[in-house]
JSON list of C-alpha atoms in Angstrom, two decimals:
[
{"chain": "A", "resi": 78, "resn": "UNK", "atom": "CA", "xyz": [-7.63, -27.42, -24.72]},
{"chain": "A", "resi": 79, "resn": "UNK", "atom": "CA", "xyz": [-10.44, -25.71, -26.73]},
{"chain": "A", "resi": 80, "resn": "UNK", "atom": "CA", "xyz": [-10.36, -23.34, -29.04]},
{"chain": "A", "resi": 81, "resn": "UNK", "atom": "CA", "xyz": [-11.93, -21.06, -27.25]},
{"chain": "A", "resi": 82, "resn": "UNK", "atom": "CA", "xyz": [-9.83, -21.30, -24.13]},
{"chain": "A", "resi": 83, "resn": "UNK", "atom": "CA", "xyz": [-6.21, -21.14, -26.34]},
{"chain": "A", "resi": 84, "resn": "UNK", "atom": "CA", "xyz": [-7.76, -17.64, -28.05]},
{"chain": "A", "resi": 85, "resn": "UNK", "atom": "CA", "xyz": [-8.35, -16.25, -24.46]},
{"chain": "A", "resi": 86, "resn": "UNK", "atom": "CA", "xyz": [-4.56, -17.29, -23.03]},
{"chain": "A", "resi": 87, "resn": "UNK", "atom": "CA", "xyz": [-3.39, -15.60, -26.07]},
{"chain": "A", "resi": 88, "resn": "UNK", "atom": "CA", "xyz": [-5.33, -12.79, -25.81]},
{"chain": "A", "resi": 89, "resn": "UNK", "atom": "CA", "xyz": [-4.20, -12.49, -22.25]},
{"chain": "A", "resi": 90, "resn": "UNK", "atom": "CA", "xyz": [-0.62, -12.56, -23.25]},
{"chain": "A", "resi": 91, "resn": "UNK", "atom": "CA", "xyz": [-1.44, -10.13, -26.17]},
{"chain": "A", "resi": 92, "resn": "UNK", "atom": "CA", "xyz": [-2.25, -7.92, -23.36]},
{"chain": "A", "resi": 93, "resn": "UNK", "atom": "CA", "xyz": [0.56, -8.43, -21.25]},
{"chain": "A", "resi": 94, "resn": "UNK", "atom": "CA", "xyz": [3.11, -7.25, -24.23]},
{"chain": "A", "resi": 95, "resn": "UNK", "atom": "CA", "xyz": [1.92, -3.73, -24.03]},
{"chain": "A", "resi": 96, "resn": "UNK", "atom": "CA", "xyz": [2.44, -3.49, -20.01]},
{"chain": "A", "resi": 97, "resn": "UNK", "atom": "CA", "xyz": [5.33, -2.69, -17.64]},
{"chain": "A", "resi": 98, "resn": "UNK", "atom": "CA", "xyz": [7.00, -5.33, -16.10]},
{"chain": "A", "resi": 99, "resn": "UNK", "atom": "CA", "xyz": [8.54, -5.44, -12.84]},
{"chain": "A", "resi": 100, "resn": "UNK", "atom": "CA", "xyz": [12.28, -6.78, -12.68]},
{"chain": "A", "resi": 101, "resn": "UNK", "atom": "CA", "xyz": [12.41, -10.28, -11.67]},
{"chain": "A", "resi": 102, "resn": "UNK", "atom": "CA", "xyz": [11.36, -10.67, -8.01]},
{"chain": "A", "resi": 103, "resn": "UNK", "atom": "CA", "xyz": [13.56, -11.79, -5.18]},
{"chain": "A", "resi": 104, "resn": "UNK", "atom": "CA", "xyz": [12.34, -13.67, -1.74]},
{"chain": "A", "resi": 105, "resn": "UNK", "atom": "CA", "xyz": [12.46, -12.26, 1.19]},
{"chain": "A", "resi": 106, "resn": "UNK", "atom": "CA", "xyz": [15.07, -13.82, 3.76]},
{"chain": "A", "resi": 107, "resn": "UNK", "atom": "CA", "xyz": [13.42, -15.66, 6.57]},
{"chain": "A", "resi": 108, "resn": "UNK", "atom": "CA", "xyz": [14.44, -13.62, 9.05]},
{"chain": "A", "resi": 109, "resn": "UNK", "atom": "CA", "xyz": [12.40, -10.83, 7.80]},
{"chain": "A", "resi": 110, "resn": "UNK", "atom": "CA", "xyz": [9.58, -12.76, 8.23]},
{"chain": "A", "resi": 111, "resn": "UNK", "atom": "CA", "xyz": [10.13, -15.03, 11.30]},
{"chain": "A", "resi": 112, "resn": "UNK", "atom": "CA", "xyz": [7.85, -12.81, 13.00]},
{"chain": "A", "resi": 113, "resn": "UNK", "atom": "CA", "xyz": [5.19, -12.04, 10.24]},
{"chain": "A", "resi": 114, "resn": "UNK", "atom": "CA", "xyz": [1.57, -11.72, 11.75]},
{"chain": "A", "resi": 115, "resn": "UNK", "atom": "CA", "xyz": [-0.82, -13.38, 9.15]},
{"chain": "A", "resi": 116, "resn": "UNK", "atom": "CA", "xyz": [-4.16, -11.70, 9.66]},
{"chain": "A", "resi": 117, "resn": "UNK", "atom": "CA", "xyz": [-7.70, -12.18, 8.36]},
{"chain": "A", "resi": 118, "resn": "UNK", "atom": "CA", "xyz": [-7.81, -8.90, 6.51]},
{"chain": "A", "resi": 119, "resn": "UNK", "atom": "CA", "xyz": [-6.94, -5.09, 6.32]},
{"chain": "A", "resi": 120, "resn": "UNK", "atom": "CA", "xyz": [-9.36, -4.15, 8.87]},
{"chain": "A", "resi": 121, "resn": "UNK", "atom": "CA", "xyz": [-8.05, -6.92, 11.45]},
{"chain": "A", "resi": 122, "resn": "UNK", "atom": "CA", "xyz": [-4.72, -4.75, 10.64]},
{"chain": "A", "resi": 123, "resn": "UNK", "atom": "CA", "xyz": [-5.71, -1.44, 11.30]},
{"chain": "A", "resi": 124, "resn": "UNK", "atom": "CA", "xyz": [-7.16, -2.82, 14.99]},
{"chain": "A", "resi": 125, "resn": "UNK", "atom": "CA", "xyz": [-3.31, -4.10, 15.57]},
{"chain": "A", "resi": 126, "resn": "UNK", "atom": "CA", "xyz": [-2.03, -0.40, 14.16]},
{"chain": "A", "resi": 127, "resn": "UNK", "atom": "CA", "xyz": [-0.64, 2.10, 16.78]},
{"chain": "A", "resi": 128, "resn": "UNK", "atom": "CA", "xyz": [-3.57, 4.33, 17.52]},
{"chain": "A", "resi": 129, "resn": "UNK", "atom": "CA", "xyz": [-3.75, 8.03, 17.07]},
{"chain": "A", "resi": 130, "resn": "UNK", "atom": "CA", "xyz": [-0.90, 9.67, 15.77]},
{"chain": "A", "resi": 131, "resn": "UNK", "atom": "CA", "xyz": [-0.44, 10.93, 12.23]},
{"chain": "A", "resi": 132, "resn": "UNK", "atom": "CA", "xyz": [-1.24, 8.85, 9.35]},
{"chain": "A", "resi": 133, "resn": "UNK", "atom": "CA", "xyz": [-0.99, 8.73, 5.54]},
{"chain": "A", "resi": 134, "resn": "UNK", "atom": "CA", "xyz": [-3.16, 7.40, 3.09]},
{"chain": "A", "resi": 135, "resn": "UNK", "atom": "CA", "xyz": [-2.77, 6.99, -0.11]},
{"chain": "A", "resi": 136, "resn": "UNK", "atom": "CA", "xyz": [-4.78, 6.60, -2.78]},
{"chain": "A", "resi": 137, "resn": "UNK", "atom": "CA", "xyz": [-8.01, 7.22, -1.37]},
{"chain": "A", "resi": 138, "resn": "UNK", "atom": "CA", "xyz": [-10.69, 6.74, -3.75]},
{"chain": "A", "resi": 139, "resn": "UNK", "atom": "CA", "xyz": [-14.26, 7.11, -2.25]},
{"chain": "A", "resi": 140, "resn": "UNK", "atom": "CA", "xyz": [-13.00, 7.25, 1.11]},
{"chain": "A", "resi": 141, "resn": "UNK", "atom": "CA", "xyz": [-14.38, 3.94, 2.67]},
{"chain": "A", "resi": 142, "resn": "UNK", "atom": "CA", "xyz": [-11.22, 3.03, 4.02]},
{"chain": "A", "resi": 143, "resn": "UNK", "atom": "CA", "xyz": [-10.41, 6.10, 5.07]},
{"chain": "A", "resi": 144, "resn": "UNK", "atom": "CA", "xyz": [-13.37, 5.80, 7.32]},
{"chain": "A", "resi": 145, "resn": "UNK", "atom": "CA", "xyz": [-12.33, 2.46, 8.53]},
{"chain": "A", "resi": 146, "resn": "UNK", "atom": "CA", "xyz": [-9.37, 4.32, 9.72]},
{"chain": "A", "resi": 147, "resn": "UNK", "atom": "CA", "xyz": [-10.81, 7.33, 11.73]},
{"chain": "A", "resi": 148, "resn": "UNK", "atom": "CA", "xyz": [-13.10, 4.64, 12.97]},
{"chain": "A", "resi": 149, "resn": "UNK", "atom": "CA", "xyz": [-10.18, 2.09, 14.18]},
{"chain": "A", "resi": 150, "resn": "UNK", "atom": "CA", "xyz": [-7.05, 3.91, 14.83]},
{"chain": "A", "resi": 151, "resn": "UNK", "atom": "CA", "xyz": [-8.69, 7.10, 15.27]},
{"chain": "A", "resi": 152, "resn": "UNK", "atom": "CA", "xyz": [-5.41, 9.52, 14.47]},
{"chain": "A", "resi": 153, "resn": "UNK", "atom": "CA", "xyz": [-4.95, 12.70, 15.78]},
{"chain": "A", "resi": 154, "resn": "UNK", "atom": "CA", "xyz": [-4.50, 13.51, 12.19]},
{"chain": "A", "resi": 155, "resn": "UNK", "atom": "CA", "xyz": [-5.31, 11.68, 8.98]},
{"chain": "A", "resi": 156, "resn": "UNK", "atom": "CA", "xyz": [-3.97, 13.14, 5.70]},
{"chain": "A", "resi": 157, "resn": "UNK", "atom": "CA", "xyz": [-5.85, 12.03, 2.37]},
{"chain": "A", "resi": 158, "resn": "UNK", "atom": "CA", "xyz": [-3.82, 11.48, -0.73]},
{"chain": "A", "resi": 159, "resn": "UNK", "atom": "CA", "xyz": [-4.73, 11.37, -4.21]},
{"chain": "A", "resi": 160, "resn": "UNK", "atom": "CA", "xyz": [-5.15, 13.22, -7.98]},
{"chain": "A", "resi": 161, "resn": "UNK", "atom": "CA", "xyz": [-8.84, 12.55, -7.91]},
{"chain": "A", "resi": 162, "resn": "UNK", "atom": "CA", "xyz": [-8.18, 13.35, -11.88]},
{"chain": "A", "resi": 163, "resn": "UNK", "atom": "CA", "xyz": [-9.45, 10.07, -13.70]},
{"chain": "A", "resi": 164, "resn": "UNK", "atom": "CA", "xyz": [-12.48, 8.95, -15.34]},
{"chain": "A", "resi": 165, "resn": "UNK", "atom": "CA", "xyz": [-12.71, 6.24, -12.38]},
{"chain": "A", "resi": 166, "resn": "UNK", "atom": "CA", "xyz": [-11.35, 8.43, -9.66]},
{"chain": "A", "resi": 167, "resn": "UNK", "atom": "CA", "xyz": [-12.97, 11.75, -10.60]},
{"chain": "A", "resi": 168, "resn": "UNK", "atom": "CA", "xyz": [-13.80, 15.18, -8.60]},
{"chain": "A", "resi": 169, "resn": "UNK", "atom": "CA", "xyz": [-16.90, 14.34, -8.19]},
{"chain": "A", "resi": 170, "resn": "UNK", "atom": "CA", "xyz": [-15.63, 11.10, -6.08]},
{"chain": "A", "resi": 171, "resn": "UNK", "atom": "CA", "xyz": [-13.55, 14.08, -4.04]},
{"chain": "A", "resi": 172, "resn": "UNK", "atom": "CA", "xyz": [-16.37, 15.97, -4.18]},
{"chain": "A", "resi": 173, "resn": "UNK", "atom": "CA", "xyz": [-18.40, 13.03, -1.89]},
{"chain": "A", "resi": 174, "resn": "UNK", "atom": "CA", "xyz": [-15.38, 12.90, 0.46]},
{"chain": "A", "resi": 175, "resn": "UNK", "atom": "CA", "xyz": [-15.34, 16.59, 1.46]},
{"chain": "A", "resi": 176, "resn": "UNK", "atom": "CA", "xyz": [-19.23, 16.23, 2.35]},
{"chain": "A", "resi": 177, "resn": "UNK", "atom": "CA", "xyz": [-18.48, 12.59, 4.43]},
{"chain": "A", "resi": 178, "resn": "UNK", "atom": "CA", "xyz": [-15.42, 14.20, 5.88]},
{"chain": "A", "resi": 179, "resn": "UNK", "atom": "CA", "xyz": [-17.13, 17.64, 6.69]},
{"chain": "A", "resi": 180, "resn": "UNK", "atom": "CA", "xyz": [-16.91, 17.71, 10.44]},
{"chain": "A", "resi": 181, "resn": "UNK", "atom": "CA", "xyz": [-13.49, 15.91, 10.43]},
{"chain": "A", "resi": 182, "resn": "UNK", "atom": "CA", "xyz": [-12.27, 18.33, 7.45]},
{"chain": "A", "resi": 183, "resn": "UNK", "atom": "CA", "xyz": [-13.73, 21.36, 10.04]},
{"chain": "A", "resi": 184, "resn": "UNK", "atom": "CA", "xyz": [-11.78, 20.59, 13.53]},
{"chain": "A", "resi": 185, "resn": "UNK", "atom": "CA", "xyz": [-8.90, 19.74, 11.32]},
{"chain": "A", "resi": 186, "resn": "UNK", "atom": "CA", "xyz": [-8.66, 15.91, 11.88]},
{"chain": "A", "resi": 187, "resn": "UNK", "atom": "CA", "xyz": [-8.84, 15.27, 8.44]},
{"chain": "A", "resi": 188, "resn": "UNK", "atom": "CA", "xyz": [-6.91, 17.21, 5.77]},
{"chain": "A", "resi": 189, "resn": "UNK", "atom": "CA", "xyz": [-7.25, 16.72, 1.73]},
{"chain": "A", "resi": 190, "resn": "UNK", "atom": "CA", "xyz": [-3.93, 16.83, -0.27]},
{"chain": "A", "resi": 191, "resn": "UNK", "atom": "CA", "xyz": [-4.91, 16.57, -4.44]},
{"chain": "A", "resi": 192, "resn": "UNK", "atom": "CA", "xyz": [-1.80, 15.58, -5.44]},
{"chain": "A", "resi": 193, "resn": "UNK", "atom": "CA", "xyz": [0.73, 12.49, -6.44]},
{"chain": "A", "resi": 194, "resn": "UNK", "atom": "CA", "xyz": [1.02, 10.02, -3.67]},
{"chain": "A", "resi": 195, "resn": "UNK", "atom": "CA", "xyz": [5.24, 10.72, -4.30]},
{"chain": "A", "resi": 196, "resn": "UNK", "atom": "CA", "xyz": [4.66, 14.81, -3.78]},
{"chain": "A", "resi": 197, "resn": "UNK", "atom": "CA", "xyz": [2.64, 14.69, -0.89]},
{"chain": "A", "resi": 198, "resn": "UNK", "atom": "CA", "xyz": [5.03, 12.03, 0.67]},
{"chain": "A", "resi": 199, "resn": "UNK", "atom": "CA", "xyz": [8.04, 14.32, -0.42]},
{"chain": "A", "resi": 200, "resn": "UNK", "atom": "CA", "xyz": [6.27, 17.62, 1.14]},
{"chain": "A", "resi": 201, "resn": "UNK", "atom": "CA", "xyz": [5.76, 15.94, 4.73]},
{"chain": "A", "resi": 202, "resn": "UNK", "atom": "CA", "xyz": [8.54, 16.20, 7.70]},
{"chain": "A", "resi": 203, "resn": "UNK", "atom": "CA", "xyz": [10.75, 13.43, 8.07]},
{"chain": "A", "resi": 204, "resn": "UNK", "atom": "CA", "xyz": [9.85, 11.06, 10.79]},
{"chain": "A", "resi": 205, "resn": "UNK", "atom": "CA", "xyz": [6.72, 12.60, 11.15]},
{"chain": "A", "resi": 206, "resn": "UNK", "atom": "CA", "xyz": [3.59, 9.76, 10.28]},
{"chain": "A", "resi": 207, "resn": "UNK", "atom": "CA", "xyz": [3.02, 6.93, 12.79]},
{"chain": "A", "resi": 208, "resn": "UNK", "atom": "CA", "xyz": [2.00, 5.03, 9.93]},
{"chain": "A", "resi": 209, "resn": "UNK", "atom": "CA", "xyz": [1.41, 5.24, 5.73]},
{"chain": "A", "resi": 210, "resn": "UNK", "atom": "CA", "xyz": [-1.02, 3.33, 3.52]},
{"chain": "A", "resi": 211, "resn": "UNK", "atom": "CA", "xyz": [0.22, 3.31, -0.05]},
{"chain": "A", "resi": 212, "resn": "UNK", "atom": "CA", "xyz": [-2.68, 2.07, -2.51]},
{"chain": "A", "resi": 213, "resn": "UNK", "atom": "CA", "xyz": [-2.31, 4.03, -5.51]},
{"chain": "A", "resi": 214, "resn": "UNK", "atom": "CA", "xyz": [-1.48, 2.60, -9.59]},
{"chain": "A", "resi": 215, "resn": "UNK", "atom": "CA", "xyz": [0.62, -0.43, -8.24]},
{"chain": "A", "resi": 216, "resn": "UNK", "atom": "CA", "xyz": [3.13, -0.46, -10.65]},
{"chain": "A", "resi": 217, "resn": "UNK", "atom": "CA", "xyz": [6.77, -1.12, -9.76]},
{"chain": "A", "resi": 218, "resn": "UNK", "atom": "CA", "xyz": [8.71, 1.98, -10.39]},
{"chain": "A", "resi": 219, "resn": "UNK", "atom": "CA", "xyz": [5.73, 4.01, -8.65]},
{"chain": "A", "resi": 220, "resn": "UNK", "atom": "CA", "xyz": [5.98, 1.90, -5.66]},
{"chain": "A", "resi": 221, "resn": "UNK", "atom": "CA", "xyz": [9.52, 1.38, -5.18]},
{"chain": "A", "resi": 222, "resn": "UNK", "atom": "CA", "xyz": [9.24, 5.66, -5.01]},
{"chain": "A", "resi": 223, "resn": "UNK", "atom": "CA", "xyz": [6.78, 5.61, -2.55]},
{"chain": "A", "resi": 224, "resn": "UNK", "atom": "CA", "xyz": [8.62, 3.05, -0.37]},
{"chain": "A", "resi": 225, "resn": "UNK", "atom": "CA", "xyz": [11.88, 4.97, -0.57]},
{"chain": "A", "resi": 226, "resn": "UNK", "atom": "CA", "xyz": [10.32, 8.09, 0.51]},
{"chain": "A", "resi": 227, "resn": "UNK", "atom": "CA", "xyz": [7.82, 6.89, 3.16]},
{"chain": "A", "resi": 228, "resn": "UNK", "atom": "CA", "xyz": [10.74, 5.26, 4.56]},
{"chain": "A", "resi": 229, "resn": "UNK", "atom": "CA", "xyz": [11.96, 8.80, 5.39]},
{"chain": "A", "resi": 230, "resn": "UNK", "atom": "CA", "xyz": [8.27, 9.85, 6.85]},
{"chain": "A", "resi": 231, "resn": "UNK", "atom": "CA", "xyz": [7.47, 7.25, 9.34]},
{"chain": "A", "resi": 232, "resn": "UNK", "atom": "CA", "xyz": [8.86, 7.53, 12.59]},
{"chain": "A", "resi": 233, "resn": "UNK", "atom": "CA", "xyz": [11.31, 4.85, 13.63]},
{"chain": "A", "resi": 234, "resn": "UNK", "atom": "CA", "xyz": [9.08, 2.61, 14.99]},
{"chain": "A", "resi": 235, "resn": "UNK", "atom": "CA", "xyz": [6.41, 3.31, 12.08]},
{"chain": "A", "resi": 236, "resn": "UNK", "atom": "CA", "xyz": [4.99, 1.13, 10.09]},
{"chain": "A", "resi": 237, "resn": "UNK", "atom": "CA", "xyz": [4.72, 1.58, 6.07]},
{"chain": "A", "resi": 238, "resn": "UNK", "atom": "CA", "xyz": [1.11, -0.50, 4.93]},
{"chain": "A", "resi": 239, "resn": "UNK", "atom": "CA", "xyz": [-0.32, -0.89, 1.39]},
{"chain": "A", "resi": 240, "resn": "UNK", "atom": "CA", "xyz": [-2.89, -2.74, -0.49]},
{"chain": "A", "resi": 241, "resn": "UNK", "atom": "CA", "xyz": [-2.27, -5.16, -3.85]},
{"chain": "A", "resi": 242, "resn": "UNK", "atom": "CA", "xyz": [0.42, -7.35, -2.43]},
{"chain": "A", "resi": 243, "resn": "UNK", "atom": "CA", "xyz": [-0.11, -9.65, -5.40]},
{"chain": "A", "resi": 244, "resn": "UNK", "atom": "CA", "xyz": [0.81, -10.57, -8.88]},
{"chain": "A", "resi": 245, "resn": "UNK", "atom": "CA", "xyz": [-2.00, -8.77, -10.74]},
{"chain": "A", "resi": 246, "resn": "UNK", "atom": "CA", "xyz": [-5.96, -8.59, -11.01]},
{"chain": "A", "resi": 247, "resn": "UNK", "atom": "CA", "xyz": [-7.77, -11.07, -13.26]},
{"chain": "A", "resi": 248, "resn": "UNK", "atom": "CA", "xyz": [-10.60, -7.96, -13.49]},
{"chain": "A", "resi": 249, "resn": "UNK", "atom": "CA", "xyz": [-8.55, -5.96, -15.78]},
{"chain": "A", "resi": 250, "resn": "UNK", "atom": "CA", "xyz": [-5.40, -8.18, -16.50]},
{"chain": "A", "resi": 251, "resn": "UNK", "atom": "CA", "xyz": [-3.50, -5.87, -15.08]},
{"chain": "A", "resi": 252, "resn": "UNK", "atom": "CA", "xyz": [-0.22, -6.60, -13.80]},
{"chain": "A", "resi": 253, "resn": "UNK", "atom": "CA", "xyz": [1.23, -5.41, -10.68]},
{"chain": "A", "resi": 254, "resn": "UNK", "atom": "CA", "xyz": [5.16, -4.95, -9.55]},
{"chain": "A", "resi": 255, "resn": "UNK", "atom": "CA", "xyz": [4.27, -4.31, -5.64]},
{"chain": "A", "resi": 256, "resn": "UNK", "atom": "CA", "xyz": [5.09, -8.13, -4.85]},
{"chain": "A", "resi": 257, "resn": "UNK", "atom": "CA", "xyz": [9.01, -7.34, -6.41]},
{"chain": "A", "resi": 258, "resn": "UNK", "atom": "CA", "xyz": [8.63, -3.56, -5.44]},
{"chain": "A", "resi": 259, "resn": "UNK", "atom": "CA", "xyz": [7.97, -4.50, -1.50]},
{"chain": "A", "resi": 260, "resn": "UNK", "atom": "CA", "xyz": [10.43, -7.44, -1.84]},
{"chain": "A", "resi": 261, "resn": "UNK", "atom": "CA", "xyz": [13.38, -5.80, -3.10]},
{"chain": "A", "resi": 262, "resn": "UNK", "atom": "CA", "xyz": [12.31, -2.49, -0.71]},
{"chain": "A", "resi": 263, "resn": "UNK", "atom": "CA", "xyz": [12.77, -5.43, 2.56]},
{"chain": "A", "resi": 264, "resn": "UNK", "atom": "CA", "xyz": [16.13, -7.22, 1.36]},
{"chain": "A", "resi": 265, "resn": "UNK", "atom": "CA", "xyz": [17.54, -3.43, 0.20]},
{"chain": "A", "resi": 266, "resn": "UNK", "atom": "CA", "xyz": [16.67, -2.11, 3.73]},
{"chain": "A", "resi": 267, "resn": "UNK", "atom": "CA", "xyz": [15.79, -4.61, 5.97]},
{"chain": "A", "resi": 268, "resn": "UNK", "atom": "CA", "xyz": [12.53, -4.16, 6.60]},
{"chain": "A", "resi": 269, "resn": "UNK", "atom": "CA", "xyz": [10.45, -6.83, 8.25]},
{"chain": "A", "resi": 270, "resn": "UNK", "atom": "CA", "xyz": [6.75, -7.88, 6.82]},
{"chain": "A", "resi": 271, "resn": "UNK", "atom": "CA", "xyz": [5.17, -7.64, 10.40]},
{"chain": "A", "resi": 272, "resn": "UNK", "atom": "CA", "xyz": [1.68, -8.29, 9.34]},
{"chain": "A", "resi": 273, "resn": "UNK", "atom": "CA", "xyz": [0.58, -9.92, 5.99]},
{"chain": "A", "resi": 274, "resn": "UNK", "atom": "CA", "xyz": [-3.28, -9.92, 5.12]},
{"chain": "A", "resi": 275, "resn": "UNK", "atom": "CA", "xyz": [-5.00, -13.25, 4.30]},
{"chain": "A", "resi": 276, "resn": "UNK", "atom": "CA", "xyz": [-8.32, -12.13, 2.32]},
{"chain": "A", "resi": 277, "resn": "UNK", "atom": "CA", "xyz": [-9.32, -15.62, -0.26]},
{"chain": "A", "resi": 278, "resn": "UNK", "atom": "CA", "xyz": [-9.17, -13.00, -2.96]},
{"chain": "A", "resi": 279, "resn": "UNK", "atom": "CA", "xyz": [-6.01, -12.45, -2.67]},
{"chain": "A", "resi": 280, "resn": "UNK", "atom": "CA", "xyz": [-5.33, -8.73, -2.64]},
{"chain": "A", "resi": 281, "resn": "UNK", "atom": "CA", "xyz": [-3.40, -9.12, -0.08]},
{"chain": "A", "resi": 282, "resn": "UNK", "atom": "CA", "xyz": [-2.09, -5.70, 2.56]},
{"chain": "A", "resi": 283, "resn": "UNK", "atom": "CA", "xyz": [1.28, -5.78, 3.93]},
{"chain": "A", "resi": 284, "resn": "UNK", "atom": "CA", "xyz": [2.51, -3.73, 6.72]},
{"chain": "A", "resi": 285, "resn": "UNK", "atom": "CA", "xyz": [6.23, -3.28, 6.77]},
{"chain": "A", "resi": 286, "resn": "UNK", "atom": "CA", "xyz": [8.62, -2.14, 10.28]},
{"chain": "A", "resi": 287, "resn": "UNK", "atom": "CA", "xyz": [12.22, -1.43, 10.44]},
{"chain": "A", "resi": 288, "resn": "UNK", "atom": "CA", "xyz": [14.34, -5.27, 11.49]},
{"chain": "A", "resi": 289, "resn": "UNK", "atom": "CA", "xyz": [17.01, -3.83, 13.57]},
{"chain": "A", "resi": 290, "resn": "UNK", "atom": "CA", "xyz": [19.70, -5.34, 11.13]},
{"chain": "A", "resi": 291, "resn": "UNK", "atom": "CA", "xyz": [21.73, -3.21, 9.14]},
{"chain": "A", "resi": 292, "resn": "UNK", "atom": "CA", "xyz": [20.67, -2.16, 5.85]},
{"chain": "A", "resi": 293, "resn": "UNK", "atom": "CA", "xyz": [22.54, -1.82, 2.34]},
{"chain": "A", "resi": 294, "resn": "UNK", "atom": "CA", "xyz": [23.81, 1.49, 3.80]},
{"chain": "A", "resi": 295, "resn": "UNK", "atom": "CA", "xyz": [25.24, 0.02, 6.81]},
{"chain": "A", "resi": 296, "resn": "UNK", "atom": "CA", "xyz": [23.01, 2.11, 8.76]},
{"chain": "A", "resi": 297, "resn": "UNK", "atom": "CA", "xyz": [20.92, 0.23, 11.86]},
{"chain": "A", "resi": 298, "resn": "UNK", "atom": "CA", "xyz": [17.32, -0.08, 12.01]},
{"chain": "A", "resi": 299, "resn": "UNK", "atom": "CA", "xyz": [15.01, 0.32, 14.88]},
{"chain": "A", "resi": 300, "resn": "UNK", "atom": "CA", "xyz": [13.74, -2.95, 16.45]},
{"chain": "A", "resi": 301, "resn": "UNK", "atom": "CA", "xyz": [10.55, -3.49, 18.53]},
{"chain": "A", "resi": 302, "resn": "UNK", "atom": "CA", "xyz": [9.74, -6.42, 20.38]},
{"chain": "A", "resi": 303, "resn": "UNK", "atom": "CA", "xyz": [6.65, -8.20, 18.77]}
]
C-alpha cells in the first residue's frame, strides 16, 4: 500500500470520528421483501406511484424532482418542503422555484412550506398524503423522525419514498444512517420495501407500504395485492 493511499484511509477515518453514527443496522426479514420491485431508477418509480392525490416532498432543493413529479404522477396537490436556509440550499434556490412553479403556485397545485421536513410532516392531517418523499440531511435520528411521523400522514395504502438508501457519499465522506433508519423503521412496523431503485451510483430510493402483519404495537397493517 503506498504512502499516499494509507494517509488518505486515515484521513478518511479522521473524518469519520467527528460524525454521527447510526446504531448498528439490522436486515430486513424476507418477508418484507418477497415482493420488492427492483427498478431502474427514481423516475421509473414515480411512473409505478399512485397518480394524483396529495403528495409530500421533502427536501426539495432546486426543484427538478419536484418537476419530475407534477410531470409523472401529476397530484392534485404537491406540497414542497424545505428550510431553503443554507449556503448550498439558499433563498435564492427558493427564490428560482417560486418563478418555475408560478402557474402551479397560482391555481394552487403547488404549495411552498419553508420549514423542517419533521414540522411540516407534524402540521399535516393524519392519513391525508397518497404518498411522501423524504430527501433531506440523511442522518439517522432525523430520519427515523420523519419515518415515524409520515407513517401517521400517508393513507393506509400510501406509500412513504426517499432518496440516499445507502451507506454514505464518497463526494463529501459523509456518512448516512437511512440504510439502519429505514431498516429498523420496516422490522419495528412492518413495513414492506415495495420498490427499491437500482441507479450504478448507488444512491439508491426506496418506497416503503404497510405488510399486513402486525407491528411492534400489535396493531394490523393494511395489505395490497402487488
Amino acid at each position: 500500500m503506498s504512502i499516499l493511499h494509507m494517509a488518505y484511509r486515515q484521513l478518511v477515518r479522521g473524518l469519520q470520528r467527528f460524525q454521527h453514527q447510526p446504531p448498528p443496522g439490522i436486515n430486513v426479514p424476507q418477508p418484507l421483501l418477497d415482493d420488492t420491485k427492483l427498478v431502474t431508477d427514481r423516475l421509473e418509480m414515480l411512473r409505478r406511484l399512485p397518480k394524483g392525490g396529495r403528495v409530500m416532498e421533502c427536501g426539495v432543493d432546486e426543484g427538478k424532482f419536484s418537476r419530475q413529479i407534477l410531470d409523472l404522477c401529476q397530484p392534485d396537490e404537491l406540497i414542497l418542503v424545505d428550510t431553503w436556509g443554507s449556503s448550498r440550499f439558499s433563498s435564492a434556490k427558493l427564490h428560482c422555484i417560486e418563478q418555475d412553479f408560478a402557474g402551479e403556485i397560482a391555481s394552487g397545485q403547488v404549495r411552498i412550506e419553508r420549514s423542517l421536513s419533521t414540522d411540516a410532516l407534524a402540521n399535516v392531517d393524519d392519513a391525508s398524503l397518497c404518498w411522501v418523499y423524504i430527501d433531506t440531511n440523511h442522518n439517522y435520528p432525523t430520519t427515523k423522525a420523519e419515518l415515524e411521523l409520515a407513517r401517521l400522514k400517508v393513507k393506509p395504502d400510501g406509500h412513504i419514498c426517499g432518496h440516499d438508501y445507502t451507506i454514505g457519499t464518497w463526494e463529501s465522506y459523509t456518512r448516512f444512517g437511512v440504510v439502519e433508519a429505514v431498516n429498523e423503521f420496516c422490522v419495528n412496523h412492518q413495513w414492506r420495501i415495495d420498490m427499491l431503485t437500482h441507479e450504478p451510483r448507488r444512491h439508491l430510493s426506496f418506497a416503503l407500504q404497510q405488510s399486513g402483519i402486525p407491528d411492534s404495537t400489535g396493531t394490523a397493517a393494511f395489505t395490497q395485492s402487488s
